[in-house]
JSON list of C-alpha atoms and ligand atoms in Angstrom, two decimals:
[
{"chain": "K", "resi": 1140, "resn": "MET", "atom": "CA", "xyz": [-12.49, -21.82, 3.14]},
{"chain": "K", "resi": 1141, "resn": "PRO", "atom": "CA", "xyz": [-13.50, -18.87, 5.33]},
{"chain": "K", "resi": 1142, "resn": "GLU", "atom": "CA", "xyz": [-12.39, -15.49, 4.07]},
{"chain": "K", "resi": 1143, "resn": "LYS", "atom": "CA", "xyz": [-9.33, -14.00, 5.75]},
{"chain": "K", "resi": 1144, "resn": "ILE", "atom": "CA", "xyz": [-9.45, -10.55, 7.25]},
{"chain": "K", "resi": 1145, "resn": "LEU", "atom": "CA", "xyz": [-6.36, -8.77, 8.51]},
{"chain": "K", "resi": 1146, "resn": "ILE", "atom": "CA", "xyz": [-7.00, -6.28, 11.30]},
{"chain": "K", "resi": 1147, "resn": "VAL", "atom": "CA", "xyz": [-4.21, -3.72, 11.67]},
{"chain": "K", "resi": 1148, "resn": "GLU", "atom": "CA", "xyz": [-4.50, -1.83, 14.96]},
{"chain": "K", "resi": 1149, "resn": "ASP", "atom": "CA", "xyz": [-1.94, -0.83, 17.58]},
{"chain": "K", "resi": 1150, "resn": "ASN", "atom": "CA", "xyz": [-4.42, -0.10, 20.37]},
{"chain": "K", "resi": 1151, "resn": "PRO", "atom": "CA", "xyz": [-5.30, -3.36, 22.18]},
{"chain": "K", "resi": 1152, "resn": "GLN", "atom": "CA", "xyz": [-8.74, -2.14, 23.22]},
{"chain": "K", "resi": 1153, "resn": "ASN", "atom": "CA", "xyz": [-9.66, -1.14, 19.67]},
{"chain": "K", "resi": 1154, "resn": "MET", "atom": "CA", "xyz": [-8.30, -4.44, 18.37]},
{"chain": "K", "resi": 1155, "resn": "LYS", "atom": "CA", "xyz": [-10.53, -6.29, 20.81]},
{"chain": "K", "resi": 1156, "resn": "VAL", "atom": "CA", "xyz": [-13.62, -4.31, 19.74]},
{"chain": "K", "resi": 1157, "resn": "VAL", "atom": "CA", "xyz": [-13.06, -5.10, 16.05]},
{"chain": "K", "resi": 1158, "resn": "MET", "atom": "CA", "xyz": [-12.26, -8.76, 16.77]},
{"chain": "K", "resi": 1159, "resn": "MET", "atom": "CA", "xyz": [-15.46, -9.13, 18.79]},
{"chain": "K", "resi": 1160, "resn": "ALA", "atom": "CA", "xyz": [-17.56, -7.47, 16.09]},
{"chain": "K", "resi": 1161, "resn": "LEU", "atom": "CA", "xyz": [-16.27, -9.80, 13.36]},
{"chain": "K", "resi": 1162, "resn": "ARG", "atom": "CA", "xyz": [-15.76, -13.06, 15.25]},
{"chain": "K", "resi": 1163, "resn": "PRO", "atom": "CA", "xyz": [-19.41, -14.23, 15.03]},
{"chain": "K", "resi": 1164, "resn": "HIS", "atom": "CA", "xyz": [-19.28, -14.01, 11.23]},
{"chain": "K", "resi": 1165, "resn": "GLY", "atom": "CA", "xyz": [-16.98, -16.97, 10.65]},
{"chain": "K", "resi": 1166, "resn": "TYR", "atom": "CA", "xyz": [-14.00, -15.19, 9.07]},
{"chain": "K", "resi": 1167, "resn": "THR", "atom": "CA", "xyz": [-10.41, -16.16, 9.72]},
{"chain": "K", "resi": 1168, "resn": "LEU", "atom": "CA", "xyz": [-9.12, -13.12, 11.62]},
{"chain": "K", "resi": 1169, "resn": "LEU", "atom": "CA", "xyz": [-5.44, -12.12, 11.51]},
{"chain": "K", "resi": 1170, "resn": "GLN", "atom": "CA", "xyz": [-3.86, -9.34, 13.55]},
{"chain": "K", "resi": 1171, "resn": "ALA", "atom": "CA", "xyz": [-1.01, -6.88, 13.05]},
{"chain": "K", "resi": 1172, "resn": "THR", "atom": "CA", "xyz": [-0.03, -4.15, 15.50]},
{"chain": "K", "resi": 1173, "resn": "ASP", "atom": "CA", "xyz": [2.27, -1.96, 13.37]},
{"chain": "K", "resi": 1174, "resn": "GLY", "atom": "CA", "xyz": [2.81, -1.08, 9.73]},
{"chain": "K", "resi": 1175, "resn": "GLU", "atom": "CA", "xyz": [5.77, -3.38, 9.14]},
{"chain": "K", "resi": 1176, "resn": "GLU", "atom": "CA", "xyz": [3.92, -6.35, 10.55]},
{"chain": "K", "resi": 1177, "resn": "ALA", "atom": "CA", "xyz": [0.91, -5.43, 8.40]},
{"chain": "K", "resi": 1178, "resn": "LEU", "atom": "CA", "xyz": [3.05, -5.60, 5.25]},
{"chain": "K", "resi": 1179, "resn": "GLU", "atom": "CA", "xyz": [4.67, -8.91, 6.27]},
{"chain": "K", "resi": 1180, "resn": "ILE", "atom": "CA", "xyz": [1.39, -10.61, 7.14]},
{"chain": "K", "resi": 1181, "resn": "THR", "atom": "CA", "xyz": [-0.33, -9.33, 4.00]},
{"chain": "K", "resi": 1182, "resn": "VAL", "atom": "CA", "xyz": [2.43, -10.75, 1.81]},
{"chain": "K", "resi": 1183, "resn": "SER", "atom": "CA", "xyz": [2.56, -14.10, 3.63]},
{"chain": "K", "resi": 1184, "resn": "GLU", "atom": "CA", "xyz": [-1.18, -14.63, 4.24]},
{"chain": "K", "resi": 1185, "resn": "LYS", "atom": "CA", "xyz": [-2.80, -12.78, 1.32]},
{"chain": "K", "resi": 1186, "resn": "PRO", "atom": "CA", "xyz": [-5.92, -11.66, 3.23]},
{"chain": "K", "resi": 1187, "resn": "ASP", "atom": "CA", "xyz": [-9.19, -11.07, 1.38]},
{"chain": "K", "resi": 1188, "resn": "LEU", "atom": "CA", "xyz": [-9.71, -7.73, 3.12]},
{"chain": "K", "resi": 1189, "resn": "ILE", "atom": "CA", "xyz": [-7.74, -5.41, 5.42]},
{"chain": "K", "resi": 1190, "resn": "ILE", "atom": "CA", "xyz": [-9.05, -3.14, 8.16]},
{"chain": "K", "resi": 1191, "resn": "MET", "atom": "CA", "xyz": [-6.30, -0.54, 8.44]},
{"chain": "K", "resi": 1192, "resn": "ASP", "atom": "CA", "xyz": [-5.77, 1.83, 11.33]},
{"chain": "K", "resi": 1193, "resn": "VAL", "atom": "CA", "xyz": [-4.17, 4.97, 9.89]},
{"chain": "K", "resi": 1194, "resn": "GLN", "atom": "CA", "xyz": [-2.11, 5.98, 12.94]},
{"chain": "K", "resi": 1195, "resn": "LEU", "atom": "CA", "xyz": [0.38, 3.14, 13.44]},
{"chain": "K", "resi": 1196, "resn": "PRO", "atom": "CA", "xyz": [3.92, 2.73, 14.77]},
{"chain": "K", "resi": 1197, "resn": "LYS", "atom": "CA", "xyz": [6.80, 2.36, 12.25]},
{"chain": "K", "resi": 1198, "resn": "VAL", "atom": "CA", "xyz": [4.84, 2.75, 9.00]},
{"chain": "K", "resi": 1199, "resn": "SER", "atom": "CA", "xyz": [1.48, 4.56, 8.84]},
{"chain": "K", "resi": 1200, "resn": "GLY", "atom": "CA", "xyz": [-1.61, 2.82, 7.56]},
{"chain": "K", "resi": 1201, "resn": "LEU", "atom": "CA", "xyz": [-1.71, 5.13, 4.54]},
{"chain": "K", "resi": 1202, "resn": "GLU", "atom": "CA", "xyz": [1.92, 4.34, 3.69]},
{"chain": "K", "resi": 1203, "resn": "VAL", "atom": "CA", "xyz": [1.26, 0.59, 4.06]},
{"chain": "K", "resi": 1204, "resn": "THR", "atom": "CA", "xyz": [-1.66, 1.03, 1.66]},
{"chain": "K", "resi": 1205, "resn": "ARG", "atom": "CA", "xyz": [0.44, 2.98, -0.86]},
{"chain": "K", "resi": 1206, "resn": "ARG", "atom": "CA", "xyz": [3.13, 0.29, -0.80]},
{"chain": "K", "resi": 1207, "resn": "LEU", "atom": "CA", "xyz": [0.63, -2.55, -1.21]},
{"chain": "K", "resi": 1208, "resn": "ARG", "atom": "CA", "xyz": [-1.04, -0.80, -4.14]},
{"chain": "K", "resi": 1209, "resn": "GLN", "atom": "CA", "xyz": [2.27, -0.83, -5.99]},
{"chain": "K", "resi": 1210, "resn": "MET", "atom": "CA", "xyz": [2.81, -4.56, -5.48]},
{"chain": "K", "resi": 1211, "resn": "PRO", "atom": "CA", "xyz": [1.50, -7.02, -8.07]},
{"chain": "K", "resi": 1212, "resn": "GLY", "atom": "CA", "xyz": [-1.14, -9.22, -6.46]},
{"chain": "K", "resi": 1213, "resn": "PHE", "atom": "CA", "xyz": [-1.96, -6.71, -3.75]},
{"chain": "K", "resi": 1214, "resn": "SER", "atom": "CA", "xyz": [-3.28, -3.82, -5.78]},
{"chain": "K", "resi": 1215, "resn": "HIS", "atom": "CA", "xyz": [-6.94, -4.85, -5.43]},
{"chain": "K", "resi": 1216, "resn": "ILE", "atom": "CA", "xyz": [-7.30, -6.16, -1.86]},
{"chain": "K", "resi": 1217, "resn": "PRO", "atom": "CA", "xyz": [-10.18, -4.19, -0.30]},
{"chain": "K", "resi": 1218, "resn": "ILE", "atom": "CA", "xyz": [-8.81, -1.87, 2.41]},
{"chain": "K", "resi": 1219, "resn": "ILE", "atom": "CA", "xyz": [-10.98, -0.08, 4.96]},
{"chain": "K", "resi": 1220, "resn": "ALA", "atom": "CA", "xyz": [-9.10, 2.83, 6.56]},
{"chain": "K", "resi": 1221, "resn": "VAL", "atom": "CA", "xyz": [-9.91, 3.65, 10.18]},
{"chain": "K", "resi": 1222, "resn": "THR", "atom": "CA", "xyz": [-8.87, 6.87, 11.86]},
{"chain": "K", "resi": 1223, "resn": "ALA", "atom": "CA", "xyz": [-9.32, 8.33, 15.32]},
{"chain": "K", "resi": 1224, "resn": "TYR", "atom": "CA", "xyz": [-9.33, 12.02, 14.54]},
{"chain": "K", "resi": 1225, "resn": "ALA", "atom": "CA", "xyz": [-11.82, 12.24, 11.70]},
{"chain": "K", "resi": 1226, "resn": "MET", "atom": "CA", "xyz": [-10.42, 15.53, 10.51]},
{"chain": "K", "resi": 1227, "resn": "LYS", "atom": "CA", "xyz": [-11.58, 17.24, 7.38]},
{"chain": "K", "resi": 1228, "resn": "GLY", "atom": "CA", "xyz": [-9.72, 15.73, 4.45]},
{"chain": "K", "resi": 1229, "resn": "ASP", "atom": "CA", "xyz": [-9.00, 12.37, 6.13]},
{"chain": "K", "resi": 1230, "resn": "ARG", "atom": "CA", "xyz": [-11.36, 10.53, 3.86]},
{"chain": "K", "resi": 1231, "resn": "GLU", "atom": "CA", "xyz": [-9.79, 12.11, 0.77]},
{"chain": "K", "resi": 1232, "resn": "LYS", "atom": "CA", "xyz": [-6.28, 11.25, 1.99]},
{"chain": "K", "resi": 1233, "resn": "ALA", "atom": "CA", "xyz": [-7.30, 7.65, 2.64]},
{"chain": "K", "resi": 1234, "resn": "ILE", "atom": "CA", "xyz": [-8.90, 7.25, -0.78]},
{"chain": "K", "resi": 1235, "resn": "GLU", "atom": "CA", "xyz": [-5.94, 8.95, -2.44]},
{"chain": "K", "resi": 1236, "resn": "ALA", "atom": "CA", "xyz": [-3.57, 6.48, -0.74]},
{"chain": "K", "resi": 1237, "resn": "GLY", "atom": "CA", "xyz": [-5.59, 3.62, -2.24]},
{"chain": "K", "resi": 1238, "resn": "CYS", "atom": "CA", "xyz": [-8.08, 2.72, 0.48]},
{"chain": "K", "resi": 1239, "resn": "ASP", "atom": "CA", "xyz": [-11.55, 1.68, -0.71]},
{"chain": "K", "resi": 1240, "resn": "ALA", "atom": "CA", "xyz": [-13.55, 2.83, 2.28]},
{"chain": "K", "resi": 1241, "resn": "TYR", "atom": "CA", "xyz": [-13.12, 4.95, 5.36]},
{"chain": "K", "resi": 1242, "resn": "LEU", "atom": "CA", "xyz": [-14.52, 4.65, 8.89]},
{"chain": "K", "resi": 1243, "resn": "SER", "atom": "CA", "xyz": [-13.91, 6.92, 11.87]},
{"chain": "K", "resi": 1244, "resn": "LYS", "atom": "CA", "xyz": [-13.39, 5.82, 15.46]},
{"chain": "K", "resi": 1245, "resn": "PRO", "atom": "CA", "xyz": [-15.07, 4.91, 17.65]},
{"chain": "K", "resi": 1246, "resn": "ILE", "atom": "CA", "xyz": [-15.90, 2.06, 15.27]},
{"chain": "K", "resi": 1247, "resn": "ASN", "atom": "CA", "xyz": [-19.61, 1.42, 14.94]},
{"chain": "K", "resi": 1248, "resn": "THR", "atom": "CA", "xyz": [-19.57, -2.31, 15.70]},
{"chain": "K", "resi": 1249, "resn": "ARG", "atom": "CA", "xyz": [-23.10, -2.81, 14.39]},
{"chain": "K", "resi": 1250, "resn": "GLU", "atom": "CA", "xyz": [-22.22, -1.22, 11.07]},
{"chain": "K", "resi": 1251, "resn": "LEU", "atom": "CA", "xyz": [-18.78, -2.80, 10.56]},
{"chain": "K", "resi": 1252, "resn": "PRO", "atom": "CA", "xyz": [-19.84, -6.40, 9.71]},
{"chain": "K", "resi": 1253, "resn": "GLY", "atom": "CA", "xyz": [-22.18, -5.09, 6.98]},
{"chain": "K", "resi": 1254, "resn": "VAL", "atom": "CA", "xyz": [-19.47, -2.91, 5.44]},
{"chain": "K", "resi": 1255, "resn": "VAL", "atom": "CA", "xyz": [-17.04, -5.85, 5.48]},
{"chain": "K", "resi": 1256, "resn": "ALA", "atom": "CA", "xyz": [-19.57, -8.27, 3.96]},
{"chain": "K", "resi": 1257, "resn": "ALA", "atom": "CA", "xyz": [-20.51, -5.80, 1.21]},
{"chain": "K", "resi": 1258, "resn": "MET", "atom": "CA", "xyz": [-16.87, -5.23, 0.26]},
{"chain": "K", "resi": 1259, "resn": "LEU", "atom": "CA", "xyz": [-16.07, -8.95, 0.21]},
{"chain": "K", "resi": 1260, "resn": "SER", "atom": "CA", "xyz": [-19.12, -9.60, -1.94]},
{"chain": "K", "resi": 1261, "resn": "GLN", "atom": "CA", "xyz": [-18.09, -6.85, -4.38]},
{"chain": "K", "resi": 1262, "resn": "GLN", "atom": "CA", "xyz": [-14.57, -8.29, -4.50]},
{"chain": "K", "resi": 1263, "resn": "ARG", "atom": "CA", "xyz": [-15.89, -11.78, -5.35]},
{"chain": "K", "resi": 1264, "resn": "LYS", "atom": "CA", "xyz": [-17.90, -10.27, -8.23]},
{"chain": "K", "resi": 1265, "resn": "ASN", "atom": "CA", "xyz": [-14.84, -8.40, -9.51]},
{"chain": "K", "resi": 1266, "resn": "LYS", "atom": "CA", "xyz": [-12.87, -11.66, -9.61]},
{"chain": "K", "resi": 1267, "resn": "LEU", "atom": "CA", "xyz": [-15.46, -13.44, -11.77]},
{"chain": "Q", "resi": 2553, "resn": "LIG", "atom": "MN1", "xyz": [-3.42, 3.64, 16.03]}
]
């Protein structure tokens, strides 16, 4: 079974960029466009990894992450936080909220598949 990746992003153009970067790699790609939808889809689909925009309608990406980290079964899903502003302290805030990695926009589409693959590989080892 291909690994499932949930992409959480409210900007359609950014969503398209991430989809196009990951599509050639054979993953099952799921999409959510706000924080509530991200929580619902994570619970129903149990993705293997989440790419989480921080600035989202309804519930922020950091708050989604905090909530997931408190839920049994969702405390160890790898989460890559993505933020547009890249302000000092963003990385620390993302890690503090429970994210495992942090990328700033514009997303480097050549770098992203490698980051995703490395995190999935680490996660498989942790499960053994
Ligand atoms: Mn956003």
